[in-house]
PDB file of C-alpha atoms in Angstrom:
ATOM      1  CA  UNK H  65      22.879 127.931  61.999  1.00 49.00           C
ATOM      2  CA  UNK H  66      24.562 124.340  61.766  1.00 56.00           C
ATOM      3  CA  UNK H  67      21.077 122.891  61.841  1.00 53.00           C
ATOM      4  CA  UNK H  68      19.871 125.152  59.157  1.00 53.00           C
ATOM      5  CA  UNK H  69      22.722 124.120  56.930  1.00 53.00           C
ATOM      6  CA  UNK H  70      22.077 120.381  57.599  1.00 52.00           C
ATOM      7  CA  UNK H  71      18.401 120.838  56.766  1.00 57.00           C
ATOM      8  CA  UNK H  72      19.157 122.704  53.537  1.00 57.00           C
ATOM      9  CA  UNK H  73      21.805 120.132  52.442  1.00 51.00           C
ATOM     10  CA  UNK H  74      19.391 117.130  53.061  1.00 51.00           C
ATOM     11  CA  UNK H  75      16.644 119.008  51.102  1.00 51.00           C
ATOM     12  CA  UNK H  76      19.040 119.556  48.290  1.00 52.00           C
ATOM     13  CA  UNK H  77      20.066 115.981  48.218  1.00 48.00           C
ATOM     14  CA  UNK H  78      16.520 114.881  48.243  1.00 49.00           C
ATOM     15  CA  UNK H  79      15.586 117.104  45.301  1.00 54.00           C
ATOM     16  CA  UNK H  80      18.653 115.848  43.435  1.00 49.00           C
ATOM     17  CA  UNK H  81      17.651 112.220  44.218  1.00 45.00           C
ATOM     18  CA  UNK H  82      14.160 112.784  43.243  1.00 53.00           C
ATOM     19  CA  UNK H  83      14.899 114.504  40.093  1.00 50.00           C
ATOM     20  CA  UNK H  84      17.367 111.610  39.038  1.00 49.00           C
ATOM     21  CA  UNK H  85      14.516 109.062  39.920  1.00 53.00           C
ATOM     22  CA  UNK H  86      12.090 110.995  37.740  1.00 53.00           C
ATOM     23  CA  UNK H  87      14.615 111.139  34.850  1.00 53.00           C
ATOM     24  CA  UNK H  88      15.292 107.341  35.057  1.00 48.00           C
ATOM     25  CA  UNK H  89      11.543 106.678  35.096  1.00 58.00           C
ATOM     26  CA  UNK H  90      10.961 108.935  32.072  1.00 59.00           C
ATOM     27  CA  UNK H  91      13.842 107.147  30.289  1.00 56.00           C
ATOM     28  CA  UNK H  92      12.168 103.748  31.169  1.00 59.00           C
ATOM     29  CA  UNK H  93       8.865 104.721  29.952  1.00 62.00           C
ATOM     30  CA  UNK H  94      10.146 106.141  26.729  1.00 61.00           C
ATOM     31  CA  UNK H  95      12.148 102.797  26.159  1.00 63.00           C
ATOM     32  CA  UNK H  96       8.981 100.761  26.719  1.00 66.00           C
ATOM     33  CA  UNK H  97       6.787 103.071  24.632  1.00 63.00           C
ATOM     34  CA  UNK H  98       9.009 103.186  21.421  1.00 68.00           C
ATOM     35  CA  UNK H  99      10.963  99.942  21.388  1.00 78.00           C
ATOM     36  CA  UNK H 100       9.515  96.684  20.865  1.00 84.00           C
ATOM     37  CA  UNK H 101      11.266  93.489  22.391  1.00 89.00           C
ATOM     38  CA  UNK H 102       9.743  91.489  19.525  1.00 90.00           C
ATOM     39  CA  UNK H 103      12.677  92.111  17.299  1.00 89.00           C
ATOM     40  CA  UNK H 104      15.596  90.207  15.502  1.00 90.00           C
ATOM     41  CA  UNK H 105      17.271  89.499  18.900  1.00 92.00           C
ATOM     42  CA  UNK H 106      14.384  87.483  19.983  1.00 94.00           C
ATOM     43  CA  UNK H 107      14.244  85.698  16.659  1.00 94.00           C
ATOM     44  CA  UNK H 108      17.839  84.922  16.696  1.00 95.00           C
ATOM     45  CA  UNK H 109      17.730  83.818  20.264  1.00 96.00           C
ATOM     46  CA  UNK H 110      14.850  81.503  19.708  1.00 96.00           C
ATOM     47  CA  UNK H 111      16.486  80.087  16.579  1.00 96.00           C
ATOM     48  CA  UNK H 112      19.677  79.319  18.516  1.00 96.00           C
ATOM     49  CA  UNK H 113      17.862  77.598  21.342  1.00 96.00           C
ATOM     50  CA  UNK H 114      16.068  75.529  18.751  1.00 96.00           C
ATOM     51  CA  UNK H 115      19.248  74.700  16.954  1.00 95.00           C
ATOM     52  CA  UNK H 116      20.998  73.721  20.179  1.00 93.00           C
ATOM     53  CA  UNK H 117      18.246  71.206  20.834  1.00 92.00           C
ATOM     54  CA  UNK H 118      17.912  69.929  17.339  1.00 93.00           C
ATOM     55  CA  UNK H 119      21.656  69.373  16.870  1.00 90.00           C
ATOM     56  CA  UNK H 120      21.833  67.492  20.183  1.00 87.00           C
ATOM     57  CA  UNK H 121      18.898  65.183  19.131  1.00 86.00           C
ATOM     58  CA  UNK H 122      20.186  64.770  15.554  1.00 87.00           C
ATOM     59  CA  UNK H 123      24.001  64.401  16.215  1.00 82.00           C
ATOM     60  CA  UNK H 124      23.871  62.271  19.337  1.00 79.00           C
ATOM     61  CA  UNK H 125      23.299  58.590  19.033  1.00 76.00           C
ATOM     62  CA  UNK H 126      20.142  57.592  20.818  1.00 69.00           C
ATOM     63  CA  UNK H 127      22.075  55.045  22.859  1.00 70.00           C
ATOM     64  CA  UNK H 128      24.398  57.823  24.262  1.00 73.00           C
ATOM     65  CA  UNK H 129      21.706  60.373  24.543  1.00 75.00           C
ATOM     66  CA  UNK H 130      19.672  57.918  26.705  1.00 74.00           C
ATOM     67  CA  UNK H 131      22.341  55.835  28.052  1.00 72.00           C
ATOM     68  CA  UNK H 132      20.974  52.766  29.890  1.00 71.00           C
ATOM     69  CA  UNK H 133      21.965  51.773  33.469  1.00 70.00           C
ATOM     70  CA  UNK H 134      20.757  49.494  36.164  1.00 68.00           C
ATOM     71  CA  UNK H 135      18.883  52.423  37.651  1.00 69.00           C
ATOM     72  CA  UNK H 136      17.385  53.457  34.340  1.00 67.00           C
ATOM     73  CA  UNK H 137      17.011  50.475  32.115  1.00 63.00           C
ATOM     74  CA  UNK H 138      15.195  52.345  29.293  1.00 68.00           C
ATOM     75  CA  UNK H 139      17.768  55.182  29.439  1.00 69.00           C
ATOM     76  CA  UNK H 140      15.449  57.746  30.701  1.00 77.00           C
ATOM     77  CA  UNK H 141      15.528  59.755  33.983  1.00 77.00           C
ATOM     78  CA  UNK H 142      12.057  60.100  35.349  1.00 77.00           C
ATOM     79  CA  UNK H 143      12.792  60.505  38.977  1.00 76.00           C
ATOM     80  CA  UNK H 144      11.471  64.123  39.400  1.00 72.00           C
ATOM     81  CA  UNK H 145       8.061  64.686  40.697  1.00 74.00           C
ATOM     82  CA  UNK H 146       7.123  66.722  37.483  1.00 74.00           C
ATOM     83  CA  UNK H 147       8.719  63.996  35.097  1.00 74.00           C
ATOM     84  CA  UNK H 148       5.187  62.492  34.359  1.00 76.00           C
ATOM     85  CA  UNK H 149       4.675  65.401  32.048  1.00 84.00           C
ATOM     86  CA  UNK H 150       7.830  64.947  30.029  1.00 84.00           C
ATOM     87  CA  UNK H 151       7.928  63.986  26.686  1.00 84.00           C
ATOM     88  CA  UNK H 152      10.292  61.000  27.325  1.00 81.00           C
ATOM     89  CA  UNK H 153       8.860  59.758  30.592  1.00 80.00           C
ATOM     90  CA  UNK H 154       5.590  58.646  28.792  1.00 74.00           C
ATOM     91  CA  UNK H 155       5.137  55.195  27.330  1.00 60.00           C
ATOM     92  CA  UNK H 156       8.004  54.740  24.925  1.00 61.00           C
ATOM     93  CA  UNK H 157      10.712  56.493  26.523  1.00 66.00           C
ATOM     94  CA  UNK H 158      13.391  57.929  23.994  1.00 67.00           C
ATOM     95  CA  UNK H 159      11.729  56.059  21.138  1.00 76.00           C
ATOM     96  CA  UNK H 160      12.291  57.459  17.438  1.00 79.00           C
ATOM     97  CA  UNK H 161       8.670  58.827  17.523  1.00 82.00           C
ATOM     98  CA  UNK H 162       9.450  61.173  20.586  1.00 83.00           C
ATOM     99  CA  UNK H 163      12.665  62.215  18.938  1.00 85.00           C
ATOM    100  CA  UNK H 164      10.840  63.081  15.804  1.00 90.00           C
ATOM    101  CA  UNK H 165       8.524  65.205  17.731  1.00 90.00           C
ATOM    102  CA  UNK H 166      11.450  67.087  19.068  1.00 91.00           C
ATOM    103  CA  UNK H 167      12.826  67.590  15.495  1.00 93.00           C
ATOM    104  CA  UNK H 168       9.491  68.610  14.154  1.00 95.00           C
ATOM    105  CA  UNK H 169       8.913  71.343  17.029  1.00 95.00           C
ATOM    106  CA  UNK H 170      12.478  72.855  16.840  1.00 95.00           C
ATOM    107  CA  UNK H 171      12.031  72.952  12.818  1.00 96.00           C
ATOM    108  CA  UNK H 172       8.854  75.005  13.193  1.00 96.00           C
ATOM    109  CA  UNK H 173      10.531  77.287  15.800  1.00 96.00           C
ATOM    110  CA  UNK H 174      13.472  77.806  13.296  1.00 95.00           C
ATOM    111  CA  UNK H 175      10.914  78.737  10.512  1.00 94.00           C
ATOM    112  CA  UNK H 176       9.720  81.432  12.760  1.00 92.00           C
ATOM    113  CA  UNK H 177       5.989  80.750  12.200  1.00 93.00           C
ATOM    114  CA  UNK H 178       3.349  81.432  15.081  1.00 94.00           C
ATOM    115  CA  UNK H 179       5.742  82.269  17.998  1.00 95.00           C
ATOM    116  CA  UNK H 180       2.742  82.602  20.423  1.00 95.00           C
ATOM    117  CA  UNK H 181       1.554  78.965  19.534  1.00 95.00           C
ATOM    118  CA  UNK H 182       5.067  77.395  19.465  1.00 96.00           C
ATOM    119  CA  UNK H 183       6.258  79.017  22.791  1.00 96.00           C
ATOM    120  CA  UNK H 184       4.915  76.394  25.017  1.00 96.00           C
ATOM    121  CA  UNK H 185       5.918  73.326  22.828  1.00 96.00           C
ATOM    122  CA  UNK H 186       9.317  74.621  22.517  1.00 96.00           C
ATOM    123  CA  UNK H 187       9.766  74.883  26.161  1.00 96.00           C
ATOM    124  CA  UNK H 188       8.212  71.492  26.687  1.00 94.00           C
ATOM    125  CA  UNK H 189      10.644  69.449  24.434  1.00 93.00           C
ATOM    126  CA  UNK H 190      13.699  71.552  25.793  1.00 94.00           C
ATOM    127  CA  UNK H 191      12.689  70.792  29.352  1.00 92.00           C
ATOM    128  CA  UNK H 192      11.747  67.177  28.471  1.00 89.00           C
ATOM    129  CA  UNK H 193      15.245  66.699  27.042  1.00 88.00           C
ATOM    130  CA  UNK H 194      16.938  68.311  29.973  1.00 88.00           C
ATOM    131  CA  UNK H 195      15.032  66.325  32.674  1.00 86.00           C
ATOM    132  CA  UNK H 196      14.805  63.123  30.717  1.00 81.00           C
ATOM    133  CA  UNK H 197      18.552  62.495  29.512  1.00 79.00           C
ATOM    134  CA  UNK H 198      21.076  61.043  31.881  1.00 74.00           C
ATOM    135  CA  UNK H 199      23.754  62.820  30.001  1.00 74.00           C
ATOM    136  CA  UNK H 200      22.329  66.451  29.831  1.00 73.00           C
ATOM    137  CA  UNK H 201      24.835  69.377  30.054  1.00 78.00           C
ATOM    138  CA  UNK H 202      24.706  73.102  30.759  1.00 83.00           C
ATOM    139  CA  UNK H 203      23.479  73.850  27.221  1.00 86.00           C
ATOM    140  CA  UNK H 204      20.298  71.612  27.855  1.00 89.00           C
ATOM    141  CA  UNK H 205      19.765  73.358  31.344  1.00 92.00           C
ATOM    142  CA  UNK H 206      20.045  76.830  29.797  1.00 94.00           C
ATOM    143  CA  UNK H 207      17.722  76.068  26.980  1.00 94.00           C
ATOM    144  CA  UNK H 208      15.154  74.649  29.446  1.00 94.00           C
ATOM    145  CA  UNK H 209      15.243  77.693  31.634  1.00 95.00           C
ATOM    146  CA  UNK H 210      15.346  80.333  28.920  1.00 96.00           C
ATOM    147  CA  UNK H 211      12.485  78.857  26.809  1.00 96.00           C
ATOM    148  CA  UNK H 212      10.385  78.825  30.080  1.00 96.00           C
ATOM    149  CA  UNK H 213      11.180  82.489  30.750  1.00 96.00           C
ATOM    150  CA  UNK H 214      10.297  83.475  27.175  1.00 96.00           C
ATOM    151  CA  UNK H 215       6.902  81.836  27.375  1.00 96.00           C
ATOM    152  CA  UNK H 216       5.037  84.956  28.861  1.00 95.00           C
ATOM    153  CA  UNK H 217       6.721  87.213  26.361  1.00 94.00           C
ATOM    154  CA  UNK H 218       5.813  84.949  23.352  1.00 95.00           C
ATOM    155  CA  UNK H 219       2.305  84.517  24.409  1.00 94.00           C
ATOM    156  CA  UNK H 220       1.755  88.168  23.995  1.00 92.00           C
ATOM    157  CA  UNK H 221       3.396  88.182  20.554  1.00 91.00           C
ATOM    158  CA  UNK H 222       0.890  89.142  17.783  1.00 90.00           C
ATOM    159  CA  UNK H 223       3.210  88.568  14.846  1.00 91.00           C
ATOM    160  CA  UNK H 224       2.638  85.591  12.467  1.00 92.00           C
ATOM    161  CA  UNK H 225       6.537  85.039  12.212  1.00 94.00           C
ATOM    162  CA  UNK H 226       9.228  85.999  14.652  1.00 94.00           C
ATOM    163  CA  UNK H 227      11.393  87.071  11.738  1.00 93.00           C
ATOM    164  CA  UNK H 228       9.009  89.982  10.681  1.00 90.00           C
ATOM    165  CA  UNK H 229       9.201  93.432  12.220  1.00 87.00           C
ATOM    166  CA  UNK H 230       6.647  94.305  14.950  1.00 84.00           C
ATOM    167  CA  UNK H 231       4.676  97.060  13.352  1.00 85.00           C
ATOM    168  CA  UNK H 232       1.936  97.230  16.037  1.00 82.00           C
ATOM    169  CA  UNK H 233       4.057  97.843  19.124  1.00 80.00           C
ATOM    170  CA  UNK H 234       2.664 101.318  19.773  1.00 80.00           C
ATOM    171  CA  UNK H 235      -0.781 100.373  19.587  1.00 83.00           C
ATOM    172  CA  UNK H 236      -0.400  97.783  22.324  1.00 83.00           C
ATOM    173  CA  UNK H 237      -1.634  98.519  25.803  1.00 85.00           C
ATOM    174  CA  UNK H 238       0.731  99.687  28.416  1.00 83.00           C
ATOM    175  CA  UNK H 239       0.109  96.396  30.386  1.00 86.00           C
ATOM    176  CA  UNK H 240       1.014  94.228  27.458  1.00 85.00           C
ATOM    177  CA  UNK H 241       4.029  96.502  26.760  1.00 86.00           C
ATOM    178  CA  UNK H 242       5.105  96.575  30.396  1.00 87.00           C
ATOM    179  CA  UNK H 243       4.961  92.745  30.652  1.00 90.00           C
ATOM    180  CA  UNK H 244       6.886  92.084  27.764  1.00 90.00           C
ATOM    181  CA  UNK H 245       9.710  94.361  28.850  1.00 90.00           C
ATOM    182  CA  UNK H 246       9.398  92.917  32.373  1.00 92.00           C
ATOM    183  CA  UNK H 247      10.136  89.550  31.017  1.00 93.00           C
ATOM    184  CA  UNK H 248      13.157  90.780  29.141  1.00 93.00           C
ATOM    185  CA  UNK H 249      14.512  92.435  32.153  1.00 92.00           C
ATOM    186  CA  UNK H 250      14.264  89.125  34.187  1.00 95.00           C
ATOM    187  CA  UNK H 251      16.185  87.584  31.456  1.00 95.00           C
ATOM    188  CA  UNK H 252      18.792  90.185  31.773  1.00 94.00           C
ATOM    189  CA  UNK H 253      19.022  89.601  35.577  1.00 95.00           C
ATOM    190  CA  UNK H 254      19.169  85.757  35.110  1.00 95.00           C
ATOM    191  CA  UNK H 255      22.069  86.182  32.675  1.00 96.00           C
ATOM    192  CA  UNK H 256      24.051  88.402  35.113  1.00 96.00           C
ATOM    193  CA  UNK H 257      23.274  86.075  37.977  1.00 96.00           C
ATOM    194  CA  UNK H 258      24.397  82.983  35.905  1.00 95.00           C
ATOM    195  CA  UNK H 259      27.781  84.640  35.095  1.00 95.00           C
ATOM    196  CA  UNK H 260      28.223  85.967  38.649  1.00 95.00           C
ATOM    197  CA  UNK H 261      27.555  82.616  40.166  1.00 94.00           C
ATOM    198  CA  UNK H 262      29.882  80.834  37.654  1.00 93.00           C
ATOM    199  CA  UNK H 263      32.689  83.129  38.442  1.00 92.00           C
ATOM    200  CA  UNK H 264      32.241  83.350  42.320  1.00 92.00           C
ATOM    201  CA  UNK H 265      31.803  79.603  42.660  1.00 92.00           C
ATOM    202  CA  UNK H 266      35.281  78.975  40.912  1.00 89.00           C
ATOM    203  CA  UNK H 267      37.117  80.976  43.514  1.00 87.00           C
ATOM    204  CA  UNK H 268      35.973  78.271  46.107  1.00 87.00           C
ATOM    205  CA  UNK H 269      37.566  75.534  44.008  1.00 86.00           C
ATOM    206  CA  UNK H 270      41.206  74.869  44.703  1.00 84.00           C
ATOM    207  CA  UNK H 271      42.179  74.064  41.107  1.00 83.00           C
ATOM    208  CA  UNK H 272      40.706  77.347  39.790  1.00 82.00           C
ATOM    209  CA  UNK H 273      42.274  79.296  42.684  1.00 82.00           C
ATOM    210  CA  UNK H 274      45.626  77.849  42.020  1.00 80.00           C
ATOM    211  CA  UNK H 275      45.478  78.147  38.251  1.00 79.00           C
ATOM    212  CA  UNK H 276      45.337  74.533  37.256  1.00 79.00           C
ATOM    213  CA  UNK H 277      41.691  73.808  36.534  1.00 80.00           C
ATOM    214  CA  UNK H 278      42.091  73.812  32.689  1.00 78.00           C
ATOM    215  CA  UNK H 279      44.821  71.280  32.949  1.00 75.00           C
ATOM    216  CA  UNK H 280      42.819  68.964  34.713  1.00 76.00           C
ATOM    217  CA  UNK H 281      39.878  69.588  32.251  1.00 75.00           C
ATOM    218  CA  UNK H 282      42.058  68.531  29.286  1.00 74.00           C
ATOM    219  CA  UNK H 283      43.004  65.297  30.999  1.00 75.00           C
ATOM    220  CA  UNK H 284      39.381  64.132  31.091  1.00 72.00           C
ATOM    221  CA  UNK H 285      38.851  61.937  27.886  1.00 70.00           C
ATOM    222  CA  UNK H 286      35.320  63.276  27.537  1.00 70.00           C
ATOM    223  CA  UNK H 287      36.462  66.907  27.240  1.00 70.00           C
ATOM    224  CA  UNK H 288      39.864  66.323  25.784  1.00 75.00           C
ATOM    225  CA  UNK H 289      40.510  68.865  22.909  1.00 73.00           C
ATOM    226  CA  UNK H 290      41.122  68.133  19.319  1.00 75.00           C
ATOM    227  CA  UNK H 291      44.662  66.978  18.507  1.00 73.00           C
ATOM    228  CA  UNK H 292      45.526  70.095  16.519  1.00 74.00           C
ATOM    229  CA  UNK H 293      44.615  72.212  19.598  1.00 72.00           C
ATOM    230  CA  UNK H 294      45.967  69.953  22.309  1.00 71.00           C
ATOM    231  CA  UNK H 295      49.652  70.803  22.027  1.00 65.00           C
ATOM    232  CA  UNK H 296      48.805  74.484  22.294  1.00 73.00           C
ATOM    233  CA  UNK H 297      46.593  74.182  25.222  1.00 73.00           C
ATOM    234  CA  UNK H 298      49.175  72.079  26.899  1.00 72.00           C
ATOM    235  CA  UNK H 299      51.933  74.354  26.212  1.00 75.00           C
ATOM    236  CA  UNK H 300      50.000  77.189  27.641  1.00 73.00           C
ATOM    237  CA  UNK H 301      49.125  75.295  30.960  1.00 71.00           C
ATOM    238  CA  UNK H 302      52.796  74.045  31.361  1.00 73.00           C
ATOM    239  CA  UNK H 303      53.724  77.862  31.648  1.00 74.00           C
ATOM    240  CA  UNK H 304      53.047  79.619  34.891  1.00 72.00           C
ATOM    241  CA  UNK H 305      51.947  82.858  33.219  1.00 78.00           C
ATOM    242  CA  UNK H 306      49.906  81.082  30.719  1.00 74.00           C
ATOM    243  CA  UNK H 307      48.071  78.952  33.224  1.00 75.00           C
ATOM    244  CA  UNK H 308      47.230  81.812  35.558  1.00 79.00           C
ATOM    245  CA  UNK H 309      46.354  84.105  32.456  1.00 82.00           C
ATOM    246  CA  UNK H 310      43.940  81.607  31.094  1.00 82.00           C
ATOM    247  CA  UNK H 311      42.276  80.385  34.258  1.00 85.00           C
ATOM    248  CA  UNK H 312      41.879  83.765  35.873  1.00 87.00           C
ATOM    249  CA  UNK H 313      41.063  85.277  32.612  1.00 88.00           C
ATOM    250  CA  UNK H 314      37.921  82.946  32.504  1.00 90.00           C
ATOM    251  CA  UNK H 315      36.868  84.099  35.938  1.00 91.00           C
ATOM    252  CA  UNK H 316      37.644  87.704  35.101  1.00 93.00           C
ATOM    253  CA  UNK H 317      35.436  87.494  31.869  1.00 94.00           C
ATOM    254  CA  UNK H 318      32.413  85.916  33.682  1.00 94.00           C
ATOM    255  CA  UNK H 319      32.571  88.805  36.300  1.00 95.00           C
ATOM    256  CA  UNK H 320      32.768  91.262  33.440  1.00 94.00           C
ATOM    257  CA  UNK H 321      29.593  89.612  31.702  1.00 95.00           C
ATOM    258  CA  UNK H 322      27.693  89.715  35.210  1.00 95.00           C
ATOM    259  CA  UNK H 323      28.590  93.502  35.532  1.00 94.00           C
ATOM    260  CA  UNK H 324      27.117  94.290  32.180  1.00 94.00           C
ATOM    261  CA  UNK H 325      23.778  94.384  33.816  1.00 93.00           C
ATOM    262  CA  UNK H 326      24.640  97.861  35.226  1.00 92.00           C
ATOM    263  CA  UNK H 327      26.083  99.244  32.111  1.00 87.00           C
ATOM    264  CA  UNK H 328      24.100 101.577  29.787  1.00 81.00           C
ATOM    265  CA  UNK H 329      22.193  99.470  27.320  1.00 76.00           C
ATOM    266  CA  UNK H 330      23.720 101.221  24.345  1.00 74.00           C
ATOM    267  CA  UNK H 331      27.051 100.179  25.096  1.00 80.00           C
ATOM    268  CA  UNK H 332      26.325  96.704  26.012  1.00 85.00           C
ATOM    269  CA  UNK H 333      26.505  95.260  22.498  1.00 85.00           C
ATOM    270  CA  UNK H 334      30.081  96.160  22.268  1.00 89.00           C
ATOM    271  CA  UNK H 335      30.894  93.141  24.671  1.00 91.00           C
ATOM    272  CA  UNK H 336      28.827  90.714  22.490  1.00 93.00           C
ATOM    273  CA  UNK H 337      31.638  89.751  19.956  1.00 93.00           C
ATOM    274  CA  UNK H 338      34.087  89.081  22.937  1.00 93.00           C
ATOM    275  CA  UNK H 339      31.719  86.910  24.926  1.00 95.00           C
ATOM    276  CA  UNK H 340      30.506  84.987  21.802  1.00 95.00           C
ATOM    277  CA  UNK H 341      34.228  84.260  21.016  1.00 95.00           C
ATOM    278  CA  UNK H 342      34.543  83.065  24.630  1.00 94.00           C
ATOM    279  CA  UNK H 343      31.832  80.548  24.344  1.00 94.00           C
ATOM    280  CA  UNK H 344      32.787  79.651  20.783  1.00 94.00           C
ATOM    281  CA  UNK H 345      36.432  78.756  22.272  1.00 89.00           C
ATOM    282  CA  UNK H 346      34.601  76.457  24.837  1.00 89.00           C
ATOM    283  CA  UNK H 347      32.714  74.851  22.048  1.00 89.00           C
ATOM    284  CA  UNK H 348      35.714  74.159  19.936  1.00 87.00           C
ATOM    285  CA  UNK H 349      38.100  73.132  22.683  1.00 84.00           C
ATOM    286  CA  UNK H 350      35.646  71.015  24.780  1.00 83.00           C
ATOM    287  CA  UNK H 351      33.114  70.053  22.158  1.00 83.00           C
ATOM    288  CA  UNK H 352      30.177  71.607  24.156  1.00 85.00           C
ATOM    289  CA  UNK H 353      28.281  72.863  21.198  1.00 89.00           C
ATOM    290  CA  UNK H 354      24.767  72.762  22.552  1.00 90.00           C
ATOM    291  CA  UNK H 355      26.179  74.867  25.415  1.00 92.00           C
ATOM    292  CA  UNK H 356      27.589  77.454  22.819  1.00 94.00           C
ATOM    293  CA  UNK H 357      24.278  77.743  21.053  1.00 95.00           C
ATOM    294  CA  UNK H 358      22.236  78.129  24.326  1.00 95.00           C
ATOM    295  CA  UNK H 359      24.623  80.667  25.889  1.00 95.00           C
ATOM    296  CA  UNK H 360      24.733  82.623  22.457  1.00 96.00           C
ATOM    297  CA  UNK H 361      20.822  82.819  22.459  1.00 96.00           C
ATOM    298  CA  UNK H 362      21.149  84.212  26.272  1.00 96.00           C
ATOM    299  CA  UNK H 363      23.870  86.650  25.242  1.00 96.00           C
ATOM    300  CA  UNK H 364      21.881  88.057  22.337  1.00 95.00           C
ATOM    301  CA  UNK H 365      18.800  88.870  24.615  1.00 95.00           C
ATOM    302  CA  UNK H 366      21.277  90.271  27.157  1.00 94.00           C
ATOM    303  CA  UNK H 367      23.400  92.333  25.205  1.00 92.00           C
ATOM    304  CA  UNK H 368      21.524  93.426  21.952  1.00 87.00           C
ATOM    305  CA  UNK H 369      19.153  95.789  23.652  1.00 75.00           C
ATOM    306  CA  UNK H 370      16.081  96.732  21.458  1.00 71.00           C
ATOM    307  CA  UNK H 371      16.761 100.562  21.404  1.00 62.00           C
ATOM    308  CA  UNK H 372      20.169  99.920  19.896  1.00 46.00           C
ATOM    309  CA  UNK H 373      19.260  97.182  17.515  1.00 48.00           C
ATOM    310  CA  UNK H 374      19.667  98.698  14.057  1.00 46.00           C
ATOM    311  CA  UNK H 375      18.294  95.867  12.143  1.00 46.00           C
ATOM    312  CA  UNK H 376      14.774  96.571  13.525  1.00 52.00           C
ATOM    313  CA  UNK H 377      14.770 100.282  12.335  1.00 52.00           C
TER     314      UNK H 377
END
């Protein structure tokens, strides 16, 4: 009798799990069939990435962007094996002509025209800047990786402009639709891993663990906040409660962002304003504007799921 009950219980659990799996598969198939990832979120994200690179090139003096040193007399880093294909590692280094190429490519991306054609050039200039500049930051790295991840998605984009609505989605083959959505899911996973790694790594750093990391950051001249904000931040860091709240609040917010991968897509967008505000604060306080634009692009793709994007309906 006990064996019979056990067998019946296992069968019931199996049927329940099978039913749940079938429901999830049907929901996923319905999402792929009726919702195109070629929407305003993709257009906004590409534009933010292009803007990040464009502003870096336009607002950073060439002598600072390609800082000369004894190891790199022309200011360009070309140590990587793949550097030979970088825009800035060919003859001329960081010359005005090559900077003009970056400006031209990013302006075309901002216009939205021919996303399938501009996908690879956009990645190329972003990657070239990231690999070639000795003063690259996290924003350049995120832009280089994200533009690369978007290449397969954009090569399948049939629209003439990324700002127009995709009206032919349902006529596409299942292979094309599945590939496009697979790329988008990979971007989601990458975003979650990035935030999880950023948070977990901080716990191993003594300054983050004891709540003093931000105080050390604002002592660094390169990242010193603007004078109107400096007194407020210093006052916060001189308070035990304020220092712990800010430092551990950053790690908690990053863990929260990582966990959004497992949240129902329709509710993800609720977190978008808070996370954008978080990165905006980093931009204002530390002047990391390319990082803000690149992370904003990632967040738009991560949290503005196509099925809940009202601007595309």
